[in-house]
PDB file of C-alpha atoms in Angstrom:
ATOM      1  CA  UNK A 586    -147.069 170.647-151.137  1.00 56.00           C
ATOM      2  CA  UNK A 587    -144.763 168.777-148.979  1.00 63.00           C
ATOM      3  CA  UNK A 588    -145.676 168.699-145.332  1.00 62.00           C
ATOM      4  CA  UNK A 589    -142.805 169.232-142.524  1.00 60.00           C
ATOM      5  CA  UNK A 590    -141.127 166.299-140.524  1.00 65.00           C
ATOM      6  CA  UNK A 591    -141.267 168.416-137.464  1.00 58.00           C
ATOM      7  CA  UNK A 592    -144.179 167.790-134.814  1.00 59.00           C
ATOM      8  CA  UNK A 593    -144.353 170.006-131.331  1.00 56.00           C
ATOM      9  CA  UNK A 594    -145.877 168.086-128.851  1.00 59.00           C
ATOM     10  CA  UNK A 595    -146.373 168.904-125.004  1.00 57.00           C
ATOM     11  CA  UNK A 596    -143.958 167.386-122.808  1.00 57.00           C
ATOM     12  CA  UNK A 597    -145.228 165.899-119.363  1.00 58.00           C
ATOM     13  CA  UNK A 598    -142.762 166.733-116.535  1.00 56.00           C
ATOM     14  CA  UNK A 599    -140.734 163.331-115.549  1.00 65.00           C
ATOM     15  CA  UNK A 600    -141.805 163.437-111.904  1.00 62.00           C
ATOM     16  CA  UNK A 601    -145.308 164.093-110.620  1.00 70.00           C
ATOM     17  CA  UNK A 602    -145.896 167.236-108.480  1.00 70.00           C
ATOM     18  CA  UNK A 603    -146.031 164.688-105.198  1.00 73.00           C
ATOM     19  CA  UNK A 604    -142.835 163.201-105.897  1.00 68.00           C
ATOM     20  CA  UNK A 605    -140.996 165.961-106.198  1.00 64.00           C
ATOM     21  CA  UNK A 606    -142.495 167.372-102.786  1.00 68.00           C
ATOM     22  CA  UNK A 607    -141.744 164.375-100.957  1.00 70.00           C
ATOM     23  CA  UNK A 608    -138.167 163.768-102.172  1.00 68.00           C
ATOM     24  CA  UNK A 609    -137.738 167.740-101.291  1.00 66.00           C
ATOM     25  CA  UNK A 610    -139.116 167.402 -97.728  1.00 68.00           C
ATOM     26  CA  UNK A 611    -137.035 164.437 -97.593  1.00 67.00           C
ATOM     27  CA  UNK A 612    -133.724 166.234 -98.480  1.00 66.00           C
ATOM     28  CA  UNK A 613    -134.429 169.355 -96.158  1.00 65.00           C
ATOM     29  CA  UNK A 614    -135.197 166.875 -93.124  1.00 67.00           C
ATOM     30  CA  UNK A 615    -132.169 164.584 -93.922  1.00 64.00           C
ATOM     31  CA  UNK A 616    -129.442 167.923 -94.158  1.00 60.00           C
ATOM     32  CA  UNK A 617    -128.464 168.130 -90.395  1.00 62.00           C
ATOM     33  CA  UNK A 618    -127.817 164.382 -90.731  1.00 57.00           C
ATOM     34  CA  UNK A 619    -125.481 165.072 -93.434  1.00 54.00           C
ATOM     35  CA  UNK A 620    -123.732 168.059 -92.387  1.00 50.00           C
ATOM     36  CA  UNK A 621    -123.093 166.555 -88.974  1.00 49.00           C
ATOM     37  CA  UNK A 622    -121.299 163.624 -90.637  1.00 45.00           C
ATOM     38  CA  UNK A 623    -119.002 166.114 -92.828  1.00 50.00           C
ATOM     39  CA  UNK A 624    -118.017 168.363 -90.322  1.00 67.00           C
ATOM     40  CA  UNK A 625    -114.923 168.998 -89.700  1.00 80.00           C
ATOM     41  CA  UNK A 626    -113.022 168.651 -86.228  1.00 89.00           C
ATOM     42  CA  UNK A 627    -113.045 171.481 -84.027  1.00 92.00           C
ATOM     43  CA  UNK A 628    -110.554 172.703 -81.640  1.00 91.00           C
ATOM     44  CA  UNK A 629    -112.838 171.470 -78.385  1.00 92.00           C
ATOM     45  CA  UNK A 630    -112.739 167.808 -80.343  1.00 94.00           C
ATOM     46  CA  UNK A 631    -108.686 168.246 -80.169  1.00 94.00           C
ATOM     47  CA  UNK A 632    -107.675 169.567 -77.086  1.00 92.00           C
ATOM     48  CA  UNK A 633    -109.561 168.675 -73.636  1.00 84.00           C
ATOM     49  CA  UNK A 634    -109.926 171.093 -70.989  1.00 78.00           C
ATOM     50  CA  UNK A 635    -106.686 170.697 -69.907  1.00 83.00           C
ATOM     51  CA  UNK A 636    -105.000 171.272 -72.733  1.00 85.00           C
ATOM     52  CA  UNK A 637    -104.100 167.750 -73.560  1.00 91.00           C
ATOM     53  CA  UNK A 638    -104.396 165.842 -76.824  1.00 94.00           C
ATOM     54  CA  UNK A 639    -107.915 163.753 -77.321  1.00 93.00           C
ATOM     55  CA  UNK A 640    -107.895 160.334 -78.789  1.00 94.00           C
ATOM     56  CA  UNK A 641    -108.917 162.293 -82.053  1.00 95.00           C
ATOM     57  CA  UNK A 642    -106.038 164.060 -81.778  1.00 94.00           C
ATOM     58  CA  UNK A 643    -103.948 161.263 -81.253  1.00 95.00           C
ATOM     59  CA  UNK A 644    -105.735 159.561 -84.147  1.00 95.00           C
ATOM     60  CA  UNK A 645    -105.404 162.477 -86.638  1.00 95.00           C
ATOM     61  CA  UNK A 646    -101.606 163.154 -85.394  1.00 95.00           C
ATOM     62  CA  UNK A 647     -99.745 163.588 -88.918  1.00 94.00           C
ATOM     63  CA  UNK A 648    -102.420 164.635 -91.246  1.00 95.00           C
ATOM     64  CA  UNK A 649    -103.621 168.018 -92.292  1.00 95.00           C
ATOM     65  CA  UNK A 650    -106.515 169.763 -90.558  1.00 95.00           C
ATOM     66  CA  UNK A 651    -108.151 172.689 -90.642  1.00 94.00           C
ATOM     67  CA  UNK A 652    -109.467 174.279 -87.519  1.00 94.00           C
ATOM     68  CA  UNK A 653    -111.381 177.467 -87.523  1.00 94.00           C
ATOM     69  CA  UNK A 654    -111.284 179.688 -84.051  1.00 92.00           C
ATOM     70  CA  UNK A 655    -109.991 183.191 -82.847  1.00 90.00           C
ATOM     71  CA  UNK A 656    -106.082 184.570 -82.876  1.00 89.00           C
ATOM     72  CA  UNK A 657    -104.315 185.119 -79.555  1.00 85.00           C
ATOM     73  CA  UNK A 658    -100.645 186.274 -79.820  1.00 83.00           C
ATOM     74  CA  UNK A 659     -97.643 184.301 -78.192  1.00 80.00           C
ATOM     75  CA  UNK A 660     -94.821 185.161 -76.883  1.00 76.00           C
ATOM     76  CA  UNK A 661     -92.889 183.068 -78.925  1.00 82.00           C
ATOM     77  CA  UNK A 662     -91.995 183.988 -82.054  1.00 83.00           C
ATOM     78  CA  UNK A 663     -93.574 182.187 -84.956  1.00 83.00           C
ATOM     79  CA  UNK A 664     -96.307 180.862 -83.052  1.00 88.00           C
ATOM     80  CA  UNK A 665     -99.697 182.180 -81.723  1.00 89.00           C
ATOM     81  CA  UNK A 666    -102.754 180.586 -79.909  1.00 88.00           C
ATOM     82  CA  UNK A 667    -106.062 179.295 -81.286  1.00 90.00           C
ATOM     83  CA  UNK A 668    -108.611 179.538 -78.939  1.00 89.00           C
ATOM     84  CA  UNK A 669    -112.267 178.537 -79.439  1.00 89.00           C
ATOM     85  CA  UNK A 670    -114.131 181.730 -78.257  1.00 86.00           C
ATOM     86  CA  UNK A 671    -112.246 185.467 -78.795  1.00 84.00           C
ATOM     87  CA  UNK A 672    -109.162 185.918 -75.677  1.00 76.00           C
ATOM     88  CA  UNK A 673    -110.202 189.146 -75.164  1.00 72.00           C
ATOM     89  CA  UNK A 674    -109.381 191.325 -72.412  1.00 74.00           C
ATOM     90  CA  UNK A 675    -112.589 191.804 -70.117  1.00 75.00           C
ATOM     91  CA  UNK A 676    -114.172 195.238 -70.325  1.00 75.00           C
ATOM     92  CA  UNK A 677    -115.241 195.318 -66.850  1.00 79.00           C
ATOM     93  CA  UNK A 678    -112.145 193.895 -65.028  1.00 80.00           C
ATOM     94  CA  UNK A 679    -109.311 193.435 -67.636  1.00 74.00           C
ATOM     95  CA  UNK A 680    -108.560 190.048 -67.077  1.00 72.00           C
ATOM     96  CA  UNK A 681    -108.980 187.103 -69.727  1.00 67.00           C
ATOM     97  CA  UNK A 682    -112.138 184.774 -69.222  1.00 69.00           C
ATOM     98  CA  UNK A 683    -112.143 181.003 -70.429  1.00 71.00           C
ATOM     99  CA  UNK A 684    -112.275 181.049 -74.314  1.00 78.00           C
ATOM    100  CA  UNK A 685    -112.601 177.471 -74.155  1.00 80.00           C
ATOM    101  CA  UNK A 686    -110.324 175.068 -75.981  1.00 85.00           C
ATOM    102  CA  UNK A 687    -107.111 176.101 -77.261  1.00 87.00           C
ATOM    103  CA  UNK A 688    -103.942 175.214 -79.359  1.00 90.00           C
ATOM    104  CA  UNK A 689    -100.689 176.017 -80.570  1.00 90.00           C
ATOM    105  CA  UNK A 690    -100.241 177.108 -84.083  1.00 90.00           C
ATOM    106  CA  UNK A 691     -96.821 177.560 -85.326  1.00 91.00           C
ATOM    107  CA  UNK A 692     -95.367 178.556 -88.719  1.00 86.00           C
ATOM    108  CA  UNK A 693     -97.994 180.514 -89.897  1.00 75.00           C
ATOM    109  CA  UNK A 694     -97.521 184.468 -91.401  1.00 80.00           C
ATOM    110  CA  UNK A 695    -100.133 186.801 -89.609  1.00 81.00           C
ATOM    111  CA  UNK A 696    -101.835 188.853 -91.827  1.00 77.00           C
ATOM    112  CA  UNK A 697    -102.924 192.016 -91.492  1.00 79.00           C
ATOM    113  CA  UNK A 698    -106.259 192.679 -90.151  1.00 81.00           C
ATOM    114  CA  UNK A 699    -106.207 189.861 -87.602  1.00 86.00           C
ATOM    115  CA  UNK A 700    -108.050 190.615 -84.742  1.00 85.00           C
ATOM    116  CA  UNK A 701    -108.615 188.627 -81.329  1.00 84.00           C
ATOM    117  CA  UNK A 702    -112.306 189.266 -82.150  1.00 85.00           C
ATOM    118  CA  UNK A 703    -112.771 188.129 -85.672  1.00 88.00           C
ATOM    119  CA  UNK A 704    -113.133 184.551 -87.156  1.00 91.00           C
ATOM    120  CA  UNK A 705    -109.864 183.286 -88.723  1.00 91.00           C
ATOM    121  CA  UNK A 706    -109.109 179.637 -90.215  1.00 93.00           C
ATOM    122  CA  UNK A 707    -105.891 177.578 -89.688  1.00 92.00           C
ATOM    123  CA  UNK A 708    -104.622 174.838 -91.886  1.00 94.00           C
ATOM    124  CA  UNK A 709    -101.551 172.699 -90.677  1.00 94.00           C
ATOM    125  CA  UNK A 710    -100.034 169.410 -89.788  1.00 95.00           C
ATOM    126  CA  UNK A 711    -101.636 168.312 -86.385  1.00 96.00           C
ATOM    127  CA  UNK A 712     -98.621 166.832 -84.053  1.00 95.00           C
ATOM    128  CA  UNK A 713     -98.563 166.460 -80.626  1.00 95.00           C
ATOM    129  CA  UNK A 714     -95.232 167.556 -78.295  1.00 91.00           C
ATOM    130  CA  UNK A 715     -95.343 166.564 -75.043  1.00 92.00           C
ATOM    131  CA  UNK A 716     -99.060 165.300 -74.488  1.00 92.00           C
ATOM    132  CA  UNK A 717    -100.362 168.680 -76.353  1.00 93.00           C
ATOM    133  CA  UNK A 718    -101.960 168.859 -79.925  1.00 94.00           C
ATOM    134  CA  UNK A 719    -100.234 171.584 -82.346  1.00 93.00           C
ATOM    135  CA  UNK A 720    -100.605 172.511 -85.870  1.00 94.00           C
ATOM    136  CA  UNK A 721     -97.381 172.886 -87.331  1.00 94.00           C
ATOM    137  CA  UNK A 722     -96.591 174.633 -90.810  1.00 90.00           C
ATOM    138  CA  UNK A 723     -99.759 176.225 -89.955  1.00 87.00           C
ATOM    139  CA  UNK A 724    -101.368 178.378 -93.004  1.00 85.00           C
ATOM    140  CA  UNK A 725    -103.843 181.281 -91.982  1.00 86.00           C
ATOM    141  CA  UNK A 726    -106.364 182.923 -93.260  1.00 86.00           C
ATOM    142  CA  UNK A 727    -108.943 185.410 -92.269  1.00 86.00           C
ATOM    143  CA  UNK A 728    -112.827 183.929 -92.484  1.00 83.00           C
TER     144      UNK A 728
END
């Protein structure tokens, strides 16, 4: 009788347990630094408290950016305002309180279901008009 050429051998782990745990701990510890480095700019990074374009906005002018914020209608057709926080009227006084930095987004189709209290994402070409940043040709989606 002939013997089979196949033999079963136990496989040892490629990494010792301690090396794996040390590497996993290192990844967890470094995660916040990686997230901060890859974070997209926010509305406040592009528009100052006075609405003027920041140095970052001037550097990014002409490039496509994606911003997350809150919708607020505009009196100009084809435009809306994008705020850092909801700009809904106050339940107590009826006025608008500080909703943070904002900029104008132009050219977006307003989808059904958009609300001043729901987070949205706008993508468009960053432009600066009269010192104020704005998104041109913006696309809008609900988050």
